[in-house]
């Protein structure tokens, strides 16, 4: 059996009882380590699970999946995913490959940012399409996700923005020269995401992500140090959200009165929050 197990959002204790039982009986245990991170390292997981944990980077999961799936039709293998197993398309691909090899698969779910974002006070059924914001470079400044934000905005729906992380990435030069030298990990902050959105808005000029648009910055949701701050995009530029992981929610025009009341407690400035809500959201 291949077990694909969600670890939740915080630390080694967030695994479900069902997931922990599967890990303990597995011959090999892999930890997917590039689409998200926990607040603890693999050593903590090993101590808690009583099993050796093999860190699986992007190259292993996408190019060497045969090693992960080897003899999984005869022994139990666990593949651990931060959040929920189906939070990233890579994990769907691994399940498809396992099925093609005749390997039984059991998915054990857990909390992910996709549902835990409800902690910010917005109702989950009022969210539209989720988008990802990647780091700009000097030569690549992608903005296709702006169209999805606009589609959500046109329907009055909220948009969850997942922010880029770079783990075990190579520079273009090292990649071209075939050198296995990796850049330090980078995690996009709410502030960087807002800066990029405002730049795109300047170019697109569609009124979707203006400086006075209300949004919510979320950091380390599901952990003991989670931080939630609401305000205009301009206000969020100056907020220190601390360490990773961050996400950003753009508030849609259909924000319910109860949502506004809940969110107000997180506002950078309650008076300005009230003024924007009155002007743009009622």
PDB file of C-alpha atoms in Angstrom:
ATOM      1  CA  UNK A   1       0.000   0.000   0.000  1.00  0.00           C
ATOM      2  CA  UNK A   2       1.078   3.566  -0.685  1.00  0.00           C
ATOM      3  CA  UNK A   3      -0.204   5.885   2.026  1.00  0.00           C
ATOM      4  CA  UNK A   4      -0.364   9.544   1.113  1.00  0.00           C
ATOM      5  CA  UNK A   5      -0.695  11.275   4.470  1.00  0.00           C
ATOM      6  CA  UNK A   6      -1.505  14.873   5.320  1.00  0.00           C
ATOM      7  CA  UNK A   7       0.504  16.305   8.222  1.00  0.00           C
ATOM      8  CA  UNK A   8      -1.574  19.408   8.904  1.00  0.00           C
ATOM      9  CA  UNK A   9      -0.158  22.889   9.297  1.00  0.00           C
ATOM     10  CA  UNK A  10       2.006  23.164  12.386  1.00  0.00           C
ATOM     11  CA  UNK A  11       4.231  20.472  13.882  1.00  0.00           C
ATOM     12  CA  UNK A  12       4.741  16.734  14.420  1.00  0.00           C
ATOM     13  CA  UNK A  13       1.632  16.419  16.622  1.00  0.00           C
ATOM     14  CA  UNK A  14      -0.798  17.555  13.896  1.00  0.00           C
ATOM     15  CA  UNK A  15      -0.790  14.184  12.158  1.00  0.00           C
ATOM     16  CA  UNK A  16      -4.066  12.270  12.573  1.00  0.00           C
ATOM     17  CA  UNK A  17      -4.262   9.051  14.574  1.00  0.00           C
ATOM     18  CA  UNK A  18      -4.999   7.161  11.361  1.00  0.00           C
ATOM     19  CA  UNK A  19      -2.005   8.762   9.674  1.00  0.00           C
ATOM     20  CA  UNK A  20       0.323   7.975  12.561  1.00  0.00           C
ATOM     21  CA  UNK A  21      -0.750   4.322  12.575  1.00  0.00           C
ATOM     22  CA  UNK A  22       0.026   4.086   8.858  1.00  0.00           C
ATOM     23  CA  UNK A  23       3.454   5.674   9.335  1.00  0.00           C
ATOM     24  CA  UNK A  24       4.384   3.308  12.154  1.00  0.00           C
ATOM     25  CA  UNK A  25       3.706   0.221  10.046  1.00  0.00           C
ATOM     26  CA  UNK A  26       5.418   1.517   6.892  1.00  0.00           C
ATOM     27  CA  UNK A  27       8.738   0.146   5.703  1.00  0.00           C
ATOM     28  CA  UNK A  28       9.746   3.504   4.210  1.00  0.00           C
ATOM     29  CA  UNK A  29       8.552   7.011   5.047  1.00  0.00           C
ATOM     30  CA  UNK A  30       9.087   9.973   2.713  1.00  0.00           C
ATOM     31  CA  UNK A  31       8.526  13.653   3.502  1.00  0.00           C
ATOM     32  CA  UNK A  32       7.677  15.906   0.571  1.00  0.00           C
ATOM     33  CA  UNK A  33       9.755  19.002   1.251  1.00  0.00           C
ATOM     34  CA  UNK A  34       9.208  21.615  -1.423  1.00  0.00           C
ATOM     35  CA  UNK A  35       5.542  22.680  -1.706  1.00  0.00           C
ATOM     36  CA  UNK A  36       5.232  23.678   1.963  1.00  0.00           C
ATOM     37  CA  UNK A  37       6.964  23.466   5.349  1.00  0.00           C
ATOM     38  CA  UNK A  38       6.156  22.647   8.969  1.00  0.00           C
ATOM     39  CA  UNK A  39       7.430  24.595  11.962  1.00  0.00           C
ATOM     40  CA  UNK A  40       9.704  21.660  12.863  1.00  0.00           C
ATOM     41  CA  UNK A  41      12.372  19.686  11.040  1.00  0.00           C
ATOM     42  CA  UNK A  42      12.413  16.026  10.080  1.00  0.00           C
ATOM     43  CA  UNK A  43      14.262  15.105  13.275  1.00  0.00           C
ATOM     44  CA  UNK A  44      11.201  16.078  15.316  1.00  0.00           C
ATOM     45  CA  UNK A  45       9.033  13.948  13.056  1.00  0.00           C
ATOM     46  CA  UNK A  46      11.391  10.994  13.434  1.00  0.00           C
ATOM     47  CA  UNK A  47      11.369  11.270  17.217  1.00  0.00           C
ATOM     48  CA  UNK A  48       7.583  11.434  17.369  1.00  0.00           C
ATOM     49  CA  UNK A  49       6.890   8.767  14.747  1.00  0.00           C
ATOM     50  CA  UNK A  50       9.671   6.406  15.785  1.00  0.00           C
ATOM     51  CA  UNK A  51      10.640   6.013  12.126  1.00  0.00           C
ATOM     52  CA  UNK A  52      13.378   7.270   9.828  1.00  0.00           C
ATOM     53  CA  UNK A  53      12.060   9.948   7.480  1.00  0.00           C
ATOM     54  CA  UNK A  54      13.523  10.368   3.983  1.00  0.00           C
ATOM     55  CA  UNK A  55      13.299  13.938   2.665  1.00  0.00           C
ATOM     56  CA  UNK A  56      11.930  13.911  -0.881  1.00  0.00           C
ATOM     57  CA  UNK A  57      12.776  17.033  -2.867  1.00  0.00           C
ATOM     58  CA  UNK A  58      11.148  18.128  -6.125  1.00  0.00           C
ATOM     59  CA  UNK A  59      13.638  16.191  -8.251  1.00  0.00           C
ATOM     60  CA  UNK A  60      12.949  12.927  -6.426  1.00  0.00           C
ATOM     61  CA  UNK A  61       9.164  13.274  -6.497  1.00  0.00           C
ATOM     62  CA  UNK A  62       8.872  14.414 -10.096  1.00  0.00           C
ATOM     63  CA  UNK A  63      11.754  12.528 -11.736  1.00  0.00           C
ATOM     64  CA  UNK A  64      12.550   9.595  -9.462  1.00  0.00           C
ATOM     65  CA  UNK A  65       9.122   8.487  -8.312  1.00  0.00           C
ATOM     66  CA  UNK A  66      10.059   4.878  -9.106  1.00  0.00           C
ATOM     67  CA  UNK A  67      12.311   4.910  -6.026  1.00  0.00           C
ATOM     68  CA  UNK A  68       9.403   6.029  -3.842  1.00  0.00           C
ATOM     69  CA  UNK A  69       7.026   3.469  -5.330  1.00  0.00           C
ATOM     70  CA  UNK A  70       9.525   0.591  -5.417  1.00  0.00           C
ATOM     71  CA  UNK A  71       7.880  -2.634  -4.086  1.00  0.00           C
ATOM     72  CA  UNK A  72       4.970  -0.620  -2.631  1.00  0.00           C
ATOM     73  CA  UNK A  73       2.744  -3.379  -3.987  1.00  0.00           C
ATOM     74  CA  UNK A  74       4.394  -5.702  -1.416  1.00  0.00           C
ATOM     75  CA  UNK A  75       5.171  -3.435   1.568  1.00  0.00           C
ATOM     76  CA  UNK A  76       3.659  -0.298   3.085  1.00  0.00           C
ATOM     77  CA  UNK A  77       5.200   3.032   2.052  1.00  0.00           C
ATOM     78  CA  UNK A  78       4.170   6.407   3.476  1.00  0.00           C
ATOM     79  CA  UNK A  79       4.449   9.688   1.605  1.00  0.00           C
ATOM     80  CA  UNK A  80       3.989  12.636   3.968  1.00  0.00           C
ATOM     81  CA  UNK A  81       2.606  15.956   2.762  1.00  0.00           C
ATOM     82  CA  UNK A  82       2.398  19.190   4.745  1.00  0.00           C
ATOM     83  CA  UNK A  83      -1.248  20.256   4.855  1.00  0.00           C
ATOM     84  CA  UNK A  84      -3.556  17.990   2.871  1.00  0.00           C
ATOM     85  CA  UNK A  85      -2.354  15.453   0.274  1.00  0.00           C
ATOM     86  CA  UNK A  86      -4.349  16.986  -2.557  1.00  0.00           C
ATOM     87  CA  UNK A  87      -3.147  20.538  -1.921  1.00  0.00           C
ATOM     88  CA  UNK A  88      -0.615  20.258  -4.759  1.00  0.00           C
ATOM     89  CA  UNK A  89      -0.905  18.678  -8.224  1.00  0.00           C
ATOM     90  CA  UNK A  90       2.399  16.833  -7.746  1.00  0.00           C
ATOM     91  CA  UNK A  91       0.731  14.522  -5.271  1.00  0.00           C
ATOM     92  CA  UNK A  92      -2.105  13.766  -7.664  1.00  0.00           C
ATOM     93  CA  UNK A  93       0.516  12.773 -10.223  1.00  0.00           C
ATOM     94  CA  UNK A  94       2.170  10.387  -7.741  1.00  0.00           C
ATOM     95  CA  UNK A  95      -1.181   8.690  -7.076  1.00  0.00           C
ATOM     96  CA  UNK A  96      -1.771   8.266 -10.823  1.00  0.00           C
ATOM     97  CA  UNK A  97       1.663   6.678 -11.257  1.00  0.00           C
ATOM     98  CA  UNK A  98       1.022   4.307  -8.360  1.00  0.00           C
ATOM     99  CA  UNK A  99      -2.303   3.213  -9.825  1.00  0.00           C
ATOM    100  CA  UNK A 100      -0.659   2.573 -13.199  1.00  0.00           C
ATOM    101  CA  UNK A 101       1.753   0.219 -11.433  1.00  0.00           C
ATOM    102  CA  UNK A 102      -1.102  -1.622  -9.724  1.00  0.00           C
ATOM    103  CA  UNK A 103      -0.235  -0.252  -6.283  1.00  0.00           C
ATOM    104  CA  UNK A 104      -3.108   0.282  -3.863  1.00  0.00           C
ATOM    105  CA  UNK A 105      -3.304   3.845  -2.570  1.00  0.00           C
ATOM    106  CA  UNK A 106      -4.909   5.205   0.586  1.00  0.00           C
ATOM    107  CA  UNK A 107      -5.091   8.961   1.140  1.00  0.00           C
ATOM    108  CA  UNK A 108      -5.343  10.199   4.742  1.00  0.00           C
ATOM    109  CA  UNK A 109      -6.524  13.793   4.860  1.00  0.00           C
ATOM    110  CA  UNK A 110      -5.648  16.665   7.176  1.00  0.00           C
ATOM    111  CA  UNK A 111      -6.109  20.426   7.527  1.00  0.00           C
ATOM    112  CA  UNK A 112      -4.621  22.715   4.887  1.00  0.00           C
ATOM    113  CA  UNK A 113      -4.565  26.441   4.226  1.00  0.00           C
ATOM    114  CA  UNK A 114      -7.473  25.851   1.839  1.00  0.00           C
ATOM    115  CA  UNK A 115      -9.849  25.346   4.762  1.00  0.00           C
ATOM    116  CA  UNK A 116      -7.859  26.793   7.679  1.00  0.00           C
ATOM    117  CA  UNK A 117      -7.984  30.215   5.998  1.00  0.00           C
ATOM    118  CA  UNK A 118     -11.476  30.422   7.502  1.00  0.00           C
ATOM    119  CA  UNK A 119      -9.648  31.548  10.655  1.00  0.00           C
ATOM    120  CA  UNK A 120      -9.489  35.032   9.127  1.00  0.00           C
ATOM    121  CA  UNK A 121     -13.257  35.362   9.469  1.00  0.00           C
ATOM    122  CA  UNK A 122     -14.339  34.987   5.865  1.00  0.00           C
ATOM    123  CA  UNK A 123     -16.809  32.216   5.069  1.00  0.00           C
ATOM    124  CA  UNK A 124     -15.302  29.498   2.914  1.00  0.00           C
ATOM    125  CA  UNK A 125     -18.232  29.257   0.532  1.00  0.00           C
ATOM    126  CA  UNK A 126     -17.705  32.930  -0.400  1.00  0.00           C
ATOM    127  CA  UNK A 127     -14.270  32.198  -1.882  1.00  0.00           C
ATOM    128  CA  UNK A 128     -13.674  31.922  -5.600  1.00  0.00           C
ATOM    129  CA  UNK A 129     -10.693  30.473  -7.435  1.00  0.00           C
ATOM    130  CA  UNK A 130      -7.457  30.122  -5.469  1.00  0.00           C
ATOM    131  CA  UNK A 131      -4.394  31.571  -7.186  1.00  0.00           C
ATOM    132  CA  UNK A 132      -0.632  31.363  -6.702  1.00  0.00           C
ATOM    133  CA  UNK A 133       1.712  34.357  -6.788  1.00  0.00           C
ATOM    134  CA  UNK A 134       5.298  33.569  -7.776  1.00  0.00           C
ATOM    135  CA  UNK A 135       8.419  35.631  -7.232  1.00  0.00           C
ATOM    136  CA  UNK A 136       9.142  38.223  -9.916  1.00  0.00           C
ATOM    137  CA  UNK A 137      12.587  38.193 -11.501  1.00  0.00           C
ATOM    138  CA  UNK A 138      14.360  40.842 -13.555  1.00  0.00           C
ATOM    139  CA  UNK A 139      13.202  39.153 -16.755  1.00  0.00           C
ATOM    140  CA  UNK A 140       9.995  37.341 -15.719  1.00  0.00           C
ATOM    141  CA  UNK A 141       7.045  39.139 -14.152  1.00  0.00           C
ATOM    142  CA  UNK A 142       4.055  36.828 -14.678  1.00  0.00           C
ATOM    143  CA  UNK A 143       0.568  38.231 -14.161  1.00  0.00           C
ATOM    144  CA  UNK A 144      -1.829  35.698 -15.702  1.00  0.00           C
ATOM    145  CA  UNK A 145      -3.346  34.996 -12.275  1.00  0.00           C
ATOM    146  CA  UNK A 146      -4.701  38.561 -12.290  1.00  0.00           C
ATOM    147  CA  UNK A 147      -7.424  37.353 -14.681  1.00  0.00           C
ATOM    148  CA  UNK A 148      -8.577  34.800 -12.095  1.00  0.00           C
ATOM    149  CA  UNK A 149      -8.637  37.490  -9.392  1.00  0.00           C
ATOM    150  CA  UNK A 150     -10.762  39.684 -11.675  1.00  0.00           C
ATOM    151  CA  UNK A 151     -13.179  36.833 -12.362  1.00  0.00           C
ATOM    152  CA  UNK A 152     -13.613  36.348  -8.608  1.00  0.00           C
ATOM    153  CA  UNK A 153     -13.959  40.098  -8.074  1.00  0.00           C
ATOM    154  CA  UNK A 154     -16.623  40.381 -10.764  1.00  0.00           C
ATOM    155  CA  UNK A 155     -18.653  37.804  -8.805  1.00  0.00           C
ATOM    156  CA  UNK A 156     -17.963  39.544  -5.498  1.00  0.00           C
ATOM    157  CA  UNK A 157     -15.974  36.544  -4.222  1.00  0.00           C
ATOM    158  CA  UNK A 158     -12.877  36.458  -2.033  1.00  0.00           C
ATOM    159  CA  UNK A 159      -9.545  35.270  -3.454  1.00  0.00           C
ATOM    160  CA  UNK A 160      -7.027  33.182  -1.532  1.00  0.00           C
ATOM    161  CA  UNK A 161      -3.516  33.918  -2.794  1.00  0.00           C
ATOM    162  CA  UNK A 162      -0.911  31.248  -2.085  1.00  0.00           C
ATOM    163  CA  UNK A 163       2.565  32.737  -1.954  1.00  0.00           C
ATOM    164  CA  UNK A 164       5.669  31.328  -3.584  1.00  0.00           C
ATOM    165  CA  UNK A 165       8.343  29.346  -1.782  1.00  0.00           C
ATOM    166  CA  UNK A 166      11.725  28.447  -3.237  1.00  0.00           C
ATOM    167  CA  UNK A 167      13.390  25.400  -1.690  1.00  0.00           C
ATOM    168  CA  UNK A 168      16.482  23.745  -3.190  1.00  0.00           C
ATOM    169  CA  UNK A 169      16.340  25.909  -6.312  1.00  0.00           C
ATOM    170  CA  UNK A 170      19.280  26.391  -8.676  1.00  0.00           C
ATOM    171  CA  UNK A 171      20.343  29.662 -10.253  1.00  0.00           C
ATOM    172  CA  UNK A 172      20.049  29.811 -14.044  1.00  0.00           C
ATOM    173  CA  UNK A 173      23.846  29.794 -14.332  1.00  0.00           C
ATOM    174  CA  UNK A 174      24.311  26.737 -12.117  1.00  0.00           C
ATOM    175  CA  UNK A 175      21.472  24.944 -13.875  1.00  0.00           C
ATOM    176  CA  UNK A 176      23.014  25.671 -17.293  1.00  0.00           C
ATOM    177  CA  UNK A 177      26.406  24.431 -16.132  1.00  0.00           C
ATOM    178  CA  UNK A 178      24.931  21.339 -14.510  1.00  0.00           C
ATOM    179  CA  UNK A 179      26.244  22.295 -11.083  1.00  0.00           C
ATOM    180  CA  UNK A 180      24.311  20.895  -8.118  1.00  0.00           C
ATOM    181  CA  UNK A 181      24.576  24.160  -6.184  1.00  0.00           C
ATOM    182  CA  UNK A 182      21.358  25.381  -4.620  1.00  0.00           C
ATOM    183  CA  UNK A 183      20.132  28.799  -3.578  1.00  0.00           C
ATOM    184  CA  UNK A 184      19.120  29.494   0.046  1.00  0.00           C
ATOM    185  CA  UNK A 185      15.395  28.886   0.723  1.00  0.00           C
ATOM    186  CA  UNK A 186      13.111  31.870   0.100  1.00  0.00           C
ATOM    187  CA  UNK A 187       9.535  32.362   1.234  1.00  0.00           C
ATOM    188  CA  UNK A 188       7.380  35.132  -0.200  1.00  0.00           C
ATOM    189  CA  UNK A 189       5.981  37.548   2.367  1.00  0.00           C
ATOM    190  CA  UNK A 190       2.601  39.249   2.339  1.00  0.00           C
ATOM    191  CA  UNK A 191       4.450  42.520   1.747  1.00  0.00           C
ATOM    192  CA  UNK A 192       6.207  41.206  -1.368  1.00  0.00           C
ATOM    193  CA  UNK A 193       2.953  39.783  -2.719  1.00  0.00           C
ATOM    194  CA  UNK A 194       1.209  43.135  -2.226  1.00  0.00           C
ATOM    195  CA  UNK A 195       4.040  44.996  -3.958  1.00  0.00           C
ATOM    196  CA  UNK A 196       3.759  42.702  -6.956  1.00  0.00           C
ATOM    197  CA  UNK A 197      -0.036  42.959  -7.068  1.00  0.00           C
ATOM    198  CA  UNK A 198       0.114  46.763  -7.008  1.00  0.00           C
ATOM    199  CA  UNK A 199       2.667  46.718  -9.839  1.00  0.00           C
ATOM    200  CA  UNK A 200       0.404  44.476 -11.893  1.00  0.00           C
ATOM    201  CA  UNK A 201      -2.558  46.744 -11.139  1.00  0.00           C
ATOM    202  CA  UNK A 202      -0.582  49.729 -12.398  1.00  0.00           C
ATOM    203  CA  UNK A 203      -0.006  47.866 -15.665  1.00  0.00           C
ATOM    204  CA  UNK A 204      -3.514  46.402 -16.026  1.00  0.00           C
ATOM    205  CA  UNK A 205      -5.468  49.359 -14.588  1.00  0.00           C
ATOM    206  CA  UNK A 206      -8.661  47.326 -14.074  1.00  0.00           C
ATOM    207  CA  UNK A 207      -9.365  48.460 -10.513  1.00  0.00           C
ATOM    208  CA  UNK A 208      -9.083  44.951  -9.047  1.00  0.00           C
ATOM    209  CA  UNK A 209      -6.061  45.357  -6.735  1.00  0.00           C
ATOM    210  CA  UNK A 210      -5.927  49.062  -5.942  1.00  0.00           C
ATOM    211  CA  UNK A 211      -4.156  50.467  -2.890  1.00  0.00           C
ATOM    212  CA  UNK A 212      -7.473  50.932  -1.057  1.00  0.00           C
ATOM    213  CA  UNK A 213      -8.681  47.361  -1.701  1.00  0.00           C
ATOM    214  CA  UNK A 214      -9.310  45.473   1.535  1.00  0.00           C
ATOM    215  CA  UNK A 215      -7.256  42.369   2.141  1.00  0.00           C
ATOM    216  CA  UNK A 216      -6.128  40.084   4.938  1.00  0.00           C
ATOM    217  CA  UNK A 217      -2.549  39.000   5.498  1.00  0.00           C
ATOM    218  CA  UNK A 218      -2.167  35.600   7.156  1.00  0.00           C
ATOM    219  CA  UNK A 219       1.018  34.137   8.598  1.00  0.00           C
ATOM    220  CA  UNK A 220       1.680  30.684  10.071  1.00  0.00           C
ATOM    221  CA  UNK A 221      -2.015  29.767  10.150  1.00  0.00           C
ATOM    222  CA  UNK A 222      -2.687  26.802  12.420  1.00  0.00           C
ATOM    223  CA  UNK A 223       0.375  27.377  14.592  1.00  0.00           C
ATOM    224  CA  UNK A 224       0.801  28.910  18.036  1.00  0.00           C
ATOM    225  CA  UNK A 225       2.246  32.056  16.450  1.00  0.00           C
ATOM    226  CA  UNK A 226      -0.365  32.585  13.756  1.00  0.00           C
ATOM    227  CA  UNK A 227      -0.893  36.210  12.761  1.00  0.00           C
ATOM    228  CA  UNK A 228      -3.877  37.714  10.956  1.00  0.00           C
ATOM    229  CA  UNK A 229      -3.969  41.373   9.937  1.00  0.00           C
ATOM    230  CA  UNK A 230      -6.663  43.114   7.879  1.00  0.00           C
ATOM    231  CA  UNK A 231      -6.463  46.431   6.071  1.00  0.00           C
ATOM    232  CA  UNK A 232      -6.041  48.044   2.698  1.00  0.00           C
ATOM    233  CA  UNK A 233      -3.266  46.748   0.479  1.00  0.00           C
ATOM    234  CA  UNK A 234      -1.433  49.993   1.187  1.00  0.00           C
ATOM    235  CA  UNK A 235      -1.683  49.413   4.949  1.00  0.00           C
ATOM    236  CA  UNK A 236      -0.512  45.802   4.709  1.00  0.00           C
ATOM    237  CA  UNK A 237       2.684  46.921   2.955  1.00  0.00           C
ATOM    238  CA  UNK A 238       4.058  48.145   6.284  1.00  0.00           C
ATOM    239  CA  UNK A 239       3.028  45.244   8.550  1.00  0.00           C
ATOM    240  CA  UNK A 240       5.704  42.905   9.904  1.00  0.00           C
ATOM    241  CA  UNK A 241       4.233  39.419   9.527  1.00  0.00           C
ATOM    242  CA  UNK A 242       7.289  37.569  10.811  1.00  0.00           C
ATOM    243  CA  UNK A 243       8.481  34.215   9.536  1.00  0.00           C
ATOM    244  CA  UNK A 244       6.894  31.901   6.948  1.00  0.00           C
ATOM    245  CA  UNK A 245       4.514  30.700   5.709  1.00  0.00           C
ATOM    246  CA  UNK A 246       2.392  33.632   4.523  1.00  0.00           C
ATOM    247  CA  UNK A 247      -0.783  33.880   2.463  1.00  0.00           C
ATOM    248  CA  UNK A 248      -2.978  36.758   1.339  1.00  0.00           C
ATOM    249  CA  UNK A 249      -6.744  37.053   0.983  1.00  0.00           C
ATOM    250  CA  UNK A 250      -8.342  39.672  -1.249  1.00  0.00           C
ATOM    251  CA  UNK A 251     -11.791  40.504   0.113  1.00  0.00           C
ATOM    252  CA  UNK A 252     -14.679  40.368  -2.360  1.00  0.00           C
ATOM    253  CA  UNK A 253     -17.518  42.899  -2.604  1.00  0.00           C
ATOM    254  CA  UNK A 254     -20.050  40.350  -1.313  1.00  0.00           C
ATOM    255  CA  UNK A 255     -18.496  40.398   2.139  1.00  0.00           C
ATOM    256  CA  UNK A 256     -21.287  39.660   4.619  1.00  0.00           C
ATOM    257  CA  UNK A 257     -21.911  41.910   7.599  1.00  0.00           C
ATOM    258  CA  UNK A 258     -20.927  39.094   9.976  1.00  0.00           C
ATOM    259  CA  UNK A 259     -17.660  38.641   8.090  1.00  0.00           C
ATOM    260  CA  UNK A 260     -16.917  42.358   8.422  1.00  0.00           C
ATOM    261  CA  UNK A 261     -17.614  42.294  12.162  1.00  0.00           C
ATOM    262  CA  UNK A 262     -15.287  39.323  12.642  1.00  0.00           C
ATOM    263  CA  UNK A 263     -12.492  40.791  10.509  1.00  0.00           C
ATOM    264  CA  UNK A 264     -12.646  44.219  12.168  1.00  0.00           C
ATOM    265  CA  UNK A 265     -10.800  42.857  15.210  1.00  0.00           C
ATOM    266  CA  UNK A 266      -7.809  42.165  12.942  1.00  0.00           C
ATOM    267  CA  UNK A 267      -7.780  45.618  11.318  1.00  0.00           C
ATOM    268  CA  UNK A 268      -4.609  47.707  11.245  1.00  0.00           C
ATOM    269  CA  UNK A 269      -6.831  50.735  11.803  1.00  0.00           C
ATOM    270  CA  UNK A 270     -10.444  50.081  12.764  1.00  0.00           C
ATOM    271  CA  UNK A 271     -11.641  53.555  11.764  1.00  0.00           C
ATOM    272  CA  UNK A 272     -10.197  53.382   8.267  1.00  0.00           C
ATOM    273  CA  UNK A 273     -11.457  49.790   7.956  1.00  0.00           C
ATOM    274  CA  UNK A 274     -14.984  50.939   8.794  1.00  0.00           C
ATOM    275  CA  UNK A 275     -14.729  53.777   6.279  1.00  0.00           C
ATOM    276  CA  UNK A 276     -13.641  51.502   3.423  1.00  0.00           C
ATOM    277  CA  UNK A 277     -16.308  48.921   4.270  1.00  0.00           C
ATOM    278  CA  UNK A 278     -18.987  51.613   4.270  1.00  0.00           C
ATOM    279  CA  UNK A 279     -17.776  53.095   0.981  1.00  0.00           C
ATOM    280  CA  UNK A 280     -17.003  49.976  -1.032  1.00  0.00           C
ATOM    281  CA  UNK A 281     -18.618  46.943   0.566  1.00  0.00           C
ATOM    282  CA  UNK A 282     -22.138  47.968   1.559  1.00  0.00           C
TER     283      UNK A 282
END
